[in-house]
mmCIF file of C-alpha atoms and ligand atoms in Angstrom:
data_model
loop_
_atom_site.group_PDB
_atom_site.id
_atom_site.type_symbol
_atom_site.label_atom_id
_atom_site.label_comp_id
_atom_site.label_asym_id
_atom_site.label_seq_id
_atom_site.Cartn_x
_atom_site.Cartn_y
_atom_site.Cartn_z
ATOM 1 C CA UNK A 1 6.010 19.199 -2.087
ATOM 2 C CA UNK A 2 4.690 16.590 -4.486
ATOM 3 C CA UNK A 3 1.246 16.961 -6.079
ATOM 4 C CA UNK A 4 1.049 13.231 -6.776
ATOM 5 C CA UNK A 5 1.314 10.064 -4.746
ATOM 6 C CA UNK A 6 2.242 7.273 -7.119
ATOM 7 C CA UNK A 7 4.963 5.846 -4.945
ATOM 8 C CA UNK A 8 6.508 6.268 -1.500
ATOM 9 C CA UNK A 9 9.444 7.649 -3.490
ATOM 10 C CA UNK A 10 7.337 10.764 -4.212
ATOM 11 C CA UNK A 11 7.830 11.569 -0.511
ATOM 12 C CA UNK A 12 11.052 12.384 1.292
ATOM 13 C CA UNK A 13 11.559 10.617 4.626
ATOM 14 C CA UNK A 14 10.564 13.908 6.302
ATOM 15 C CA UNK A 15 7.370 14.136 4.220
ATOM 16 C CA UNK A 16 6.566 10.577 5.264
ATOM 17 C CA UNK A 17 7.128 11.274 8.966
ATOM 18 C CA UNK A 18 5.033 14.452 8.815
ATOM 19 C CA UNK A 19 2.253 12.611 6.977
ATOM 20 C CA UNK A 20 2.228 9.916 9.681
ATOM 21 C CA UNK A 21 2.144 12.564 12.442
ATOM 22 C CA UNK A 22 -0.871 14.124 10.750
ATOM 23 C CA UNK A 23 -2.483 10.699 10.281
ATOM 24 C CA UNK A 24 -2.130 10.039 14.032
ATOM 25 C CA UNK A 25 -3.824 13.312 14.917
ATOM 26 C CA UNK A 26 -6.595 12.761 12.339
ATOM 27 C CA UNK A 27 -7.171 9.308 13.838
ATOM 28 C CA UNK A 28 -7.289 10.759 17.368
ATOM 29 C CA UNK A 29 -9.743 13.483 16.268
ATOM 30 C CA UNK A 30 -12.010 10.939 14.616
ATOM 31 C CA UNK A 31 -11.976 8.618 17.621
ATOM 32 C CA UNK A 32 -12.859 11.570 19.866
ATOM 33 C CA UNK A 33 -15.677 12.603 17.505
ATOM 34 C CA UNK A 34 -13.965 15.933 16.703
ATOM 35 C CA UNK A 35 -14.057 17.457 13.219
ATOM 36 C CA UNK A 36 -10.523 18.802 13.769
ATOM 37 C CA UNK A 37 -8.659 21.506 11.848
ATOM 38 C CA UNK A 38 -8.704 19.670 8.495
ATOM 39 C CA UNK A 39 -12.443 19.047 8.167
ATOM 40 C CA UNK A 40 -12.625 21.473 5.223
ATOM 41 C CA UNK A 41 -9.236 20.696 3.627
ATOM 42 C CA UNK A 42 -10.932 19.455 0.436
ATOM 43 C CA UNK A 43 -13.929 21.832 0.502
ATOM 44 C CA UNK A 44 -15.015 22.589 -3.055
ATOM 45 C CA UNK A 45 -12.743 19.861 -4.449
ATOM 46 C CA UNK A 46 -13.897 16.936 -6.566
ATOM 47 C CA UNK A 47 -11.958 13.673 -6.399
ATOM 48 C CA UNK A 48 -12.517 10.916 -8.951
ATOM 49 C CA UNK A 49 -12.302 7.244 -7.989
ATOM 50 C CA UNK A 50 -11.288 5.078 -10.928
ATOM 51 C CA UNK A 51 -10.782 1.401 -10.054
ATOM 52 C CA UNK A 52 -9.843 -1.180 -12.689
ATOM 53 C CA UNK A 53 -9.533 -3.972 -10.078
ATOM 54 C CA UNK A 54 -11.763 -4.979 -7.143
ATOM 55 C CA UNK A 55 -11.396 -3.240 -3.776
ATOM 56 C CA UNK A 56 -13.043 -3.189 -0.363
ATOM 57 C CA UNK A 57 -10.681 -1.294 1.938
ATOM 58 C CA UNK A 58 -9.219 1.230 -0.491
ATOM 59 C CA UNK A 59 -12.529 2.200 -2.046
ATOM 60 C CA UNK A 60 -14.411 2.535 1.252
ATOM 61 C CA UNK A 61 -11.639 4.428 3.055
ATOM 62 C CA UNK A 62 -11.134 6.925 0.220
ATOM 63 C CA UNK A 63 -14.895 7.455 -0.036
ATOM 64 C CA UNK A 64 -15.238 8.150 3.693
ATOM 65 C CA UNK A 65 -11.965 10.052 3.980
ATOM 66 C CA UNK A 66 -12.651 12.483 1.130
ATOM 67 C CA UNK A 67 -16.099 13.159 2.616
ATOM 68 C CA UNK A 68 -14.625 13.789 6.063
ATOM 69 C CA UNK A 69 -12.235 16.336 4.534
ATOM 70 C CA UNK A 70 -15.159 18.180 2.944
ATOM 71 C CA UNK A 71 -14.521 17.019 -0.639
ATOM 72 C CA UNK A 72 -16.889 15.304 -3.048
ATOM 73 C CA UNK A 73 -16.438 11.937 -4.746
ATOM 74 C CA UNK A 74 -16.969 11.206 -8.415
ATOM 75 C CA UNK A 75 -17.249 7.473 -9.031
ATOM 76 C CA UNK A 76 -15.874 6.818 -12.518
ATOM 77 C CA UNK A 77 -16.675 3.399 -13.997
ATOM 78 C CA UNK A 78 -13.613 1.478 -15.123
ATOM 79 C CA UNK A 79 -14.951 0.805 -18.630
ATOM 80 C CA UNK A 80 -14.008 4.393 -19.586
ATOM 81 C CA UNK A 81 -10.400 3.163 -19.424
ATOM 82 C CA UNK A 82 -10.876 0.504 -22.118
ATOM 83 C CA UNK A 83 -8.380 1.222 -24.847
ATOM 84 C CA UNK A 84 -10.921 0.733 -27.633
ATOM 85 C CA UNK A 85 -13.131 3.508 -26.243
ATOM 86 C CA UNK A 86 -10.642 6.369 -26.131
ATOM 87 C CA UNK A 87 -6.964 6.741 -25.339
ATOM 88 C CA UNK A 88 -5.994 7.136 -21.684
ATOM 89 C CA UNK A 89 -4.512 10.558 -22.328
ATOM 90 C CA UNK A 90 -7.899 11.745 -23.532
ATOM 91 C CA UNK A 91 -9.640 10.364 -20.433
ATOM 92 C CA UNK A 92 -7.206 12.318 -18.258
ATOM 93 C CA UNK A 93 -7.503 15.538 -20.276
ATOM 94 C CA UNK A 94 -11.276 15.433 -19.920
ATOM 95 C CA UNK A 95 -11.108 14.735 -16.215
ATOM 96 C CA UNK A 96 -8.771 17.620 -15.469
ATOM 97 C CA UNK A 97 -11.383 20.044 -16.853
ATOM 98 C CA UNK A 98 -13.853 18.956 -14.148
ATOM 99 C CA UNK A 99 -12.098 17.481 -11.157
ATOM 100 C CA UNK A 100 -9.078 18.214 -8.959
ATOM 101 C CA UNK A 101 -7.680 14.772 -8.263
ATOM 102 C CA UNK A 102 -8.094 11.172 -9.262
ATOM 103 C CA UNK A 103 -7.469 8.070 -7.165
ATOM 104 C CA UNK A 104 -6.638 5.206 -9.540
ATOM 105 C CA UNK A 105 -6.323 1.440 -9.045
ATOM 106 C CA UNK A 106 -4.867 -0.033 -12.207
ATOM 107 C CA UNK A 107 -2.480 -2.502 -13.824
ATOM 108 C CA UNK A 108 0.868 -1.123 -15.033
ATOM 109 C CA UNK A 109 2.229 1.840 -13.071
ATOM 110 C CA UNK A 110 2.952 3.432 -16.481
ATOM 111 C CA UNK A 111 -0.796 4.049 -16.843
ATOM 112 C CA UNK A 112 -0.587 6.446 -13.898
ATOM 113 C CA UNK A 113 2.303 8.290 -15.529
ATOM 114 C CA UNK A 114 0.172 8.865 -18.619
ATOM 115 C CA UNK A 115 -2.331 10.720 -16.419
ATOM 116 C CA UNK A 116 0.370 12.896 -14.913
ATOM 117 C CA UNK A 117 2.064 13.685 -18.208
ATOM 118 C CA UNK A 118 -1.123 14.487 -20.115
ATOM 119 C CA UNK A 119 -3.135 16.314 -17.439
ATOM 120 C CA UNK A 120 -0.729 18.515 -15.487
ATOM 121 C CA UNK A 121 -3.318 20.141 -13.202
ATOM 122 C CA UNK A 122 -4.762 16.820 -12.016
ATOM 123 C CA UNK A 123 -3.403 15.361 -8.773
ATOM 124 C CA UNK A 124 -2.969 11.599 -9.125
ATOM 125 C CA UNK A 125 -2.995 8.997 -6.346
ATOM 126 C CA UNK A 126 -1.961 5.365 -6.809
ATOM 127 C CA UNK A 127 -4.613 3.200 -5.148
ATOM 128 C CA UNK A 128 -2.601 0.071 -6.153
ATOM 129 C CA UNK A 129 -0.819 -0.791 -9.364
ATOM 130 C CA UNK A 130 0.894 -4.007 -10.416
ATOM 131 C CA UNK A 131 4.144 -2.527 -9.105
ATOM 132 C CA UNK A 132 3.303 -0.532 -5.962
ATOM 133 C CA UNK A 133 0.709 -0.026 -3.230
ATOM 134 C CA UNK A 134 1.908 3.096 -1.424
ATOM 135 C CA UNK A 135 -1.387 3.869 0.402
ATOM 136 C CA UNK A 136 -1.157 0.460 2.062
ATOM 137 C CA UNK A 137 2.400 1.141 3.228
ATOM 138 C CA UNK A 138 1.346 4.450 4.823
ATOM 139 C CA UNK A 139 -1.248 2.602 6.905
ATOM 140 C CA UNK A 140 1.245 -0.146 7.734
ATOM 141 C CA UNK A 141 3.798 2.354 9.043
ATOM 142 C CA UNK A 142 1.108 4.151 11.051
ATOM 143 C CA UNK A 143 0.149 0.813 12.616
ATOM 144 C CA UNK A 144 3.755 0.039 13.520
ATOM 145 C CA UNK A 145 4.310 3.495 14.994
ATOM 146 C CA UNK A 146 1.227 3.058 17.168
ATOM 147 C CA UNK A 147 2.644 -0.233 18.471
ATOM 148 C CA UNK A 148 6.297 0.636 18.760
ATOM 149 C CA UNK A 149 6.477 4.418 19.085
ATOM 150 C CA UNK A 150 9.416 4.487 16.703
ATOM 151 C CA UNK A 151 10.151 2.261 13.730
ATOM 152 C CA UNK A 152 13.879 3.046 13.325
ATOM 153 C CA UNK A 153 16.099 0.103 14.207
ATOM 154 C CA UNK A 154 13.269 -2.464 14.116
ATOM 155 C CA UNK A 155 13.313 -5.474 11.781
ATOM 156 C CA UNK A 156 10.380 -6.182 9.471
ATOM 157 C CA UNK A 157 10.307 -9.543 7.660
ATOM 158 C CA UNK A 158 8.102 -9.928 4.596
ATOM 159 C CA UNK A 159 7.417 -13.498 3.457
ATOM 160 C CA UNK A 160 5.873 -14.457 0.094
ATOM 161 C CA UNK A 161 5.685 -12.793 -3.301
ATOM 162 C CA UNK A 162 7.979 -9.825 -4.048
ATOM 163 C CA UNK A 163 4.935 -7.885 -5.242
ATOM 164 C CA UNK A 164 3.387 -4.393 -5.080
ATOM 165 C CA UNK A 165 2.805 -4.606 -1.309
ATOM 166 C CA UNK A 166 6.345 -5.892 -0.663
ATOM 167 C CA UNK A 167 7.799 -3.059 -2.742
ATOM 168 C CA UNK A 168 5.939 -0.251 -0.991
ATOM 169 C CA UNK A 169 6.511 -1.805 2.440
ATOM 170 C CA UNK A 170 10.249 -1.967 1.698
ATOM 171 C CA UNK A 171 10.318 1.652 0.521
ATOM 172 C CA UNK A 172 8.477 2.902 3.599
ATOM 173 C CA UNK A 173 10.363 0.752 6.101
ATOM 174 C CA UNK A 174 13.762 1.818 4.789
ATOM 175 C CA UNK A 175 12.721 5.489 4.715
ATOM 176 C CA UNK A 176 11.841 5.225 8.412
ATOM 177 C CA UNK A 177 15.037 3.381 9.341
ATOM 178 C CA UNK A 178 13.728 -0.195 9.641
ATOM 179 C CA UNK A 179 15.802 -3.171 8.543
ATOM 180 C CA UNK A 180 13.847 -4.971 5.850
ATOM 181 C CA UNK A 181 14.090 -8.681 5.145
ATOM 182 C CA UNK A 182 12.194 -10.106 2.202
ATOM 183 C CA UNK A 183 11.893 -13.878 1.666
ATOM 184 C CA UNK A 184 10.587 -15.044 -1.692
ATOM 185 C CA UNK A 185 10.979 -18.103 -3.907
ATOM 186 C CA UNK A 186 13.614 -17.810 -6.619
ATOM 187 C CA UNK A 187 12.177 -15.822 -9.525
ATOM 188 C CA UNK A 188 9.717 -13.900 -7.284
ATOM 189 C CA UNK A 189 12.146 -11.516 -5.590
ATOM 190 C CA UNK A 190 11.624 -7.768 -5.366
ATOM 191 C CA UNK A 191 12.231 -5.970 -8.673
ATOM 192 C CA UNK A 192 15.860 -4.858 -9.127
ATOM 193 C CA UNK A 193 14.827 -1.165 -8.994
ATOM 194 C CA UNK A 194 13.755 -1.652 -5.384
ATOM 195 C CA UNK A 195 17.061 -3.160 -4.351
ATOM 196 C CA UNK A 196 19.034 -0.544 -6.256
ATOM 197 C CA UNK A 197 17.052 2.292 -4.607
ATOM 198 C CA UNK A 198 17.445 0.791 -1.127
ATOM 199 C CA UNK A 199 20.763 2.360 -0.216
ATOM 200 C CA UNK A 200 19.690 5.778 -1.521
ATOM 201 C CA UNK A 201 16.404 5.893 0.384
ATOM 202 C CA UNK A 202 17.427 4.111 3.596
ATOM 203 C CA UNK A 203 17.715 6.240 6.711
ATOM 204 C CA UNK A 204 20.091 5.610 9.627
ATOM 205 C CA UNK A 205 21.903 2.633 8.138
ATOM 206 C CA UNK A 206 18.748 0.595 7.514
ATOM 207 C CA UNK A 207 19.347 -2.349 5.193
ATOM 208 C CA UNK A 208 17.286 -4.416 2.780
ATOM 209 C CA UNK A 209 18.205 -8.101 2.696
ATOM 210 C CA UNK A 210 16.630 -10.716 0.469
ATOM 211 C CA UNK A 211 16.255 -14.384 1.353
ATOM 212 C CA UNK A 212 15.036 -17.594 -0.184
ATOM 213 C CA UNK A 213 14.493 -19.295 3.187
ATOM 214 C CA UNK A 214 11.536 -17.785 5.097
ATOM 215 C CA UNK A 215 12.825 -19.228 8.388
ATOM 216 C CA UNK A 216 16.067 -17.317 8.077
ATOM 217 C CA UNK A 217 14.247 -14.093 7.188
ATOM 218 C CA UNK A 218 11.904 -14.087 10.204
ATOM 219 C CA UNK A 219 14.571 -15.076 12.762
ATOM 220 C CA UNK A 220 14.353 -12.521 15.584
ATOM 221 C CA UNK A 221 12.135 -10.160 13.538
ATOM 222 C CA UNK A 222 9.872 -7.590 15.236
ATOM 223 C CA UNK A 223 7.128 -7.964 12.616
ATOM 224 C CA UNK A 224 6.215 -10.632 10.065
ATOM 225 C CA UNK A 225 4.214 -9.520 7.028
ATOM 226 C CA UNK A 226 2.649 -11.528 4.236
ATOM 227 C CA UNK A 227 0.296 -11.000 1.285
ATOM 228 C CA UNK A 228 -1.542 -13.196 -1.212
ATOM 229 C CA UNK A 229 0.558 -15.435 -3.442
ATOM 230 C CA UNK A 230 -1.503 -14.545 -6.514
ATOM 231 C CA UNK A 231 -2.229 -10.862 -7.001
ATOM 232 C CA UNK A 232 -5.103 -9.368 -8.960
ATOM 233 C CA UNK A 233 -4.383 -9.819 -12.653
ATOM 234 C CA UNK A 234 -2.308 -13.006 -12.122
ATOM 235 C CA UNK A 235 -5.255 -15.390 -11.727
ATOM 236 C CA UNK A 236 -4.089 -17.736 -14.516
ATOM 237 C CA UNK A 237 -0.980 -18.503 -12.415
ATOM 238 C CA UNK A 238 -3.016 -19.423 -9.311
ATOM 239 C CA UNK A 239 -2.406 -23.201 -9.280
ATOM 240 C CA UNK A 240 1.275 -22.928 -10.172
ATOM 241 C CA UNK A 241 1.893 -20.252 -7.541
ATOM 242 C CA UNK A 242 0.101 -22.340 -4.910
ATOM 243 C CA UNK A 243 2.779 -25.016 -5.361
ATOM 244 C CA UNK A 244 5.750 -22.654 -5.621
ATOM 245 C CA UNK A 245 4.817 -20.675 -2.493
ATOM 246 C CA UNK A 246 3.641 -23.542 -0.263
ATOM 247 C CA UNK A 247 6.659 -23.351 2.071
ATOM 248 C CA UNK A 248 6.149 -19.592 2.486
ATOM 249 C CA UNK A 249 3.031 -19.940 4.659
ATOM 250 C CA UNK A 250 3.084 -17.860 7.849
ATOM 251 C CA UNK A 251 2.038 -20.352 10.534
ATOM 252 C CA UNK A 252 2.706 -20.797 14.251
ATOM 253 C CA UNK A 253 6.003 -22.579 13.578
ATOM 254 C CA UNK A 254 7.284 -19.697 11.448
ATOM 255 C CA UNK A 255 6.033 -17.029 13.892
ATOM 256 C CA UNK A 256 7.844 -18.887 16.702
ATOM 257 C CA UNK A 257 11.153 -17.973 15.022
ATOM 258 C CA UNK A 258 10.420 -14.243 15.253
ATOM 259 C CA UNK A 259 10.695 -12.251 18.516
ATOM 260 C CA UNK A 260 8.281 -13.524 21.214
ATOM 261 C CA UNK A 261 6.270 -10.270 20.964
ATOM 262 C CA UNK A 262 6.458 -10.074 17.146
ATOM 263 C CA UNK A 263 3.521 -8.544 15.286
ATOM 264 C CA UNK A 264 1.767 -10.277 12.384
ATOM 265 C CA UNK A 265 0.692 -8.069 9.448
ATOM 266 C CA UNK A 266 -1.309 -8.586 6.250
ATOM 267 C CA UNK A 267 -2.778 -5.972 3.904
ATOM 268 C CA UNK A 268 -5.915 -8.099 3.330
ATOM 269 C CA UNK A 269 -7.733 -9.719 1.602
ATOM 270 C CA UNK A 270 -6.168 -12.851 3.149
ATOM 271 C CA UNK A 271 -6.460 -16.466 2.077
ATOM 272 C CA UNK A 272 -6.476 -18.499 5.273
ATOM 273 C CA UNK A 273 -4.766 -21.853 4.803
ATOM 274 C CA UNK A 274 -2.558 -20.447 2.040
ATOM 275 C CA UNK A 275 -0.210 -17.558 2.844
ATOM 276 C CA UNK A 276 -1.370 -17.466 6.490
ATOM 277 C CA UNK A 277 -3.081 -19.901 8.851
ATOM 278 C CA UNK A 278 -6.296 -19.106 10.650
ATOM 279 C CA UNK A 279 -4.421 -19.427 13.973
ATOM 280 C CA UNK A 280 -1.902 -16.716 13.085
ATOM 281 C CA UNK A 281 -4.310 -14.202 11.571
ATOM 282 C CA UNK A 282 -6.682 -14.617 14.529
ATOM 283 C CA UNK A 283 -3.883 -14.564 17.142
ATOM 284 C CA UNK A 284 -3.112 -11.767 19.610
ATOM 285 C CA UNK A 285 -0.068 -10.938 17.455
ATOM 286 C CA UNK A 286 -2.245 -9.981 14.479
ATOM 287 C CA UNK A 287 -2.828 -6.279 13.732
ATOM 288 C CA UNK A 288 -4.568 -6.732 10.385
ATOM 289 C CA UNK A 289 -7.725 -4.799 11.303
ATOM 290 C CA UNK A 290 -5.672 -1.946 12.770
ATOM 291 C CA UNK A 291 -3.935 -1.783 9.400
ATOM 292 C CA UNK A 292 -7.342 -1.656 7.702
ATOM 293 C CA UNK A 293 -8.591 1.107 10.014
ATOM 294 C CA UNK A 294 -5.406 3.078 9.485
ATOM 295 C CA UNK A 295 -5.953 3.151 5.727
ATOM 296 C CA UNK A 296 -8.551 5.835 6.468
ATOM 297 C CA UNK A 297 -6.404 8.091 8.669
ATOM 298 C CA UNK A 298 -3.253 7.648 6.562
ATOM 299 C CA UNK A 299 -4.974 8.416 3.255
ATOM 300 C CA UNK A 300 -6.701 11.483 4.701
ATOM 301 C CA UNK A 301 -3.281 12.733 5.834
ATOM 302 C CA UNK A 302 -1.805 12.029 2.404
ATOM 303 C CA UNK A 303 -4.630 13.954 0.675
ATOM 304 C CA UNK A 304 -4.233 16.939 3.035
ATOM 305 C CA UNK A 305 -0.514 16.849 2.211
ATOM 306 C CA UNK A 306 -1.110 16.803 -1.573
ATOM 307 C CA UNK A 307 -3.581 19.683 -1.383
ATOM 308 C CA UNK A 308 -1.588 21.875 1.035
HETATM 309 N N1 CP B 1 -5.505 -3.854 1.193
HETATM 310 C C1 CP B 1 -6.272 -3.391 0.193
HETATM 311 O O1 CP B 1 -5.849 -2.586 -0.628
HETATM 312 O O2 CP B 1 -7.553 -3.868 0.181
HETATM 313 P P1 CP B 1 -8.579 -3.713 -1.019
HETATM 314 O O3 CP B 1 -8.025 -4.463 -2.194
HETATM 315 O O4 CP B 1 -9.845 -4.329 -0.501
HETATM 316 O O5 CP B 1 -8.757 -2.263 -1.338
HETATM 317 N N1 NVA B 2 -0.840 -7.969 -3.910
HETATM 318 C C1 NVA B 2 -2.277 -7.872 -3.822
HETATM 319 C C2 NVA B 2 -2.669 -6.791 -2.879
HETATM 320 C C3 NVA B 2 -4.152 -6.617 -2.680
HETATM 321 C C4 NVA B 2 -4.483 -5.493 -1.744
HETATM 322 C C5 NVA B 2 -2.845 -7.614 -5.212
HETATM 323 O O1 NVA B 2 -2.274 -6.814 -5.955
HETATM 324 O O2 NVA B 2 -3.846 -8.229 -5.570
#
């Protein structure tokens, strides 16, 4: 079993299913006000939170989740990661002398690898990088399982930028047997590594198909997912991306092309009037706050898995 969670690809499909089963039972325990059998899973453990980009959901859910598992949080300010202060591999080698795990939100995924390579006893969790957002995808799959029972054979259409969220969603969906459709403007498709991994990681004949036309991608889909057009770190491209992505908005007309009972998903934060309209995000089809709640249960399950 993996000690790190940098990517969905650190899990096998079985690991992922087991993690989601555990997440469901942790969620049920919490809703019933029970401590449950994992309330001391992180007792005596220290977990660092090191965020180089803003966060609401990820920061709050890790803070609460680690506490509910009996662990303690160490909030590490992001300025310790500035290259002119000390090299990253010295930050990590210090941290591993004091703490057991570190949850990192950063830029290049390669920064996470430096932690793993230089500090072998430290468990490392990717709380979002430029390339992947695996914790989000865990919560997304938990949300879909709650709605559908089983994800295999369903069709999930992602519309917008082929970014970190799209990558992790594609990984997770394929590993659970969902057909993935991803519609992006030309030049904003999923990275080639995602498409080349698709066949290897897909379960039960699940396929990944890429589209330029969002209408084609959502046709008959069971879920429609979108994310911001400009991710953290890309702010200088904001105006240009606004123009390029304008026909990728998820609105009532686009949702009408999906199945009549299709679900709308968004990782949040959302920009109403850009990638999604107010009507769609506030509609009965929208599960965005279930996704946000499930960050907590899914990440607790992932941490129990890493420490077991
Ligand atoms: N979805 C998500 O990761 O939210 P935050 O950026 O607020 O953590
Ligand atoms: N793609 C977005 C996700 C935010 C949760 C970003 O990286 O900013």
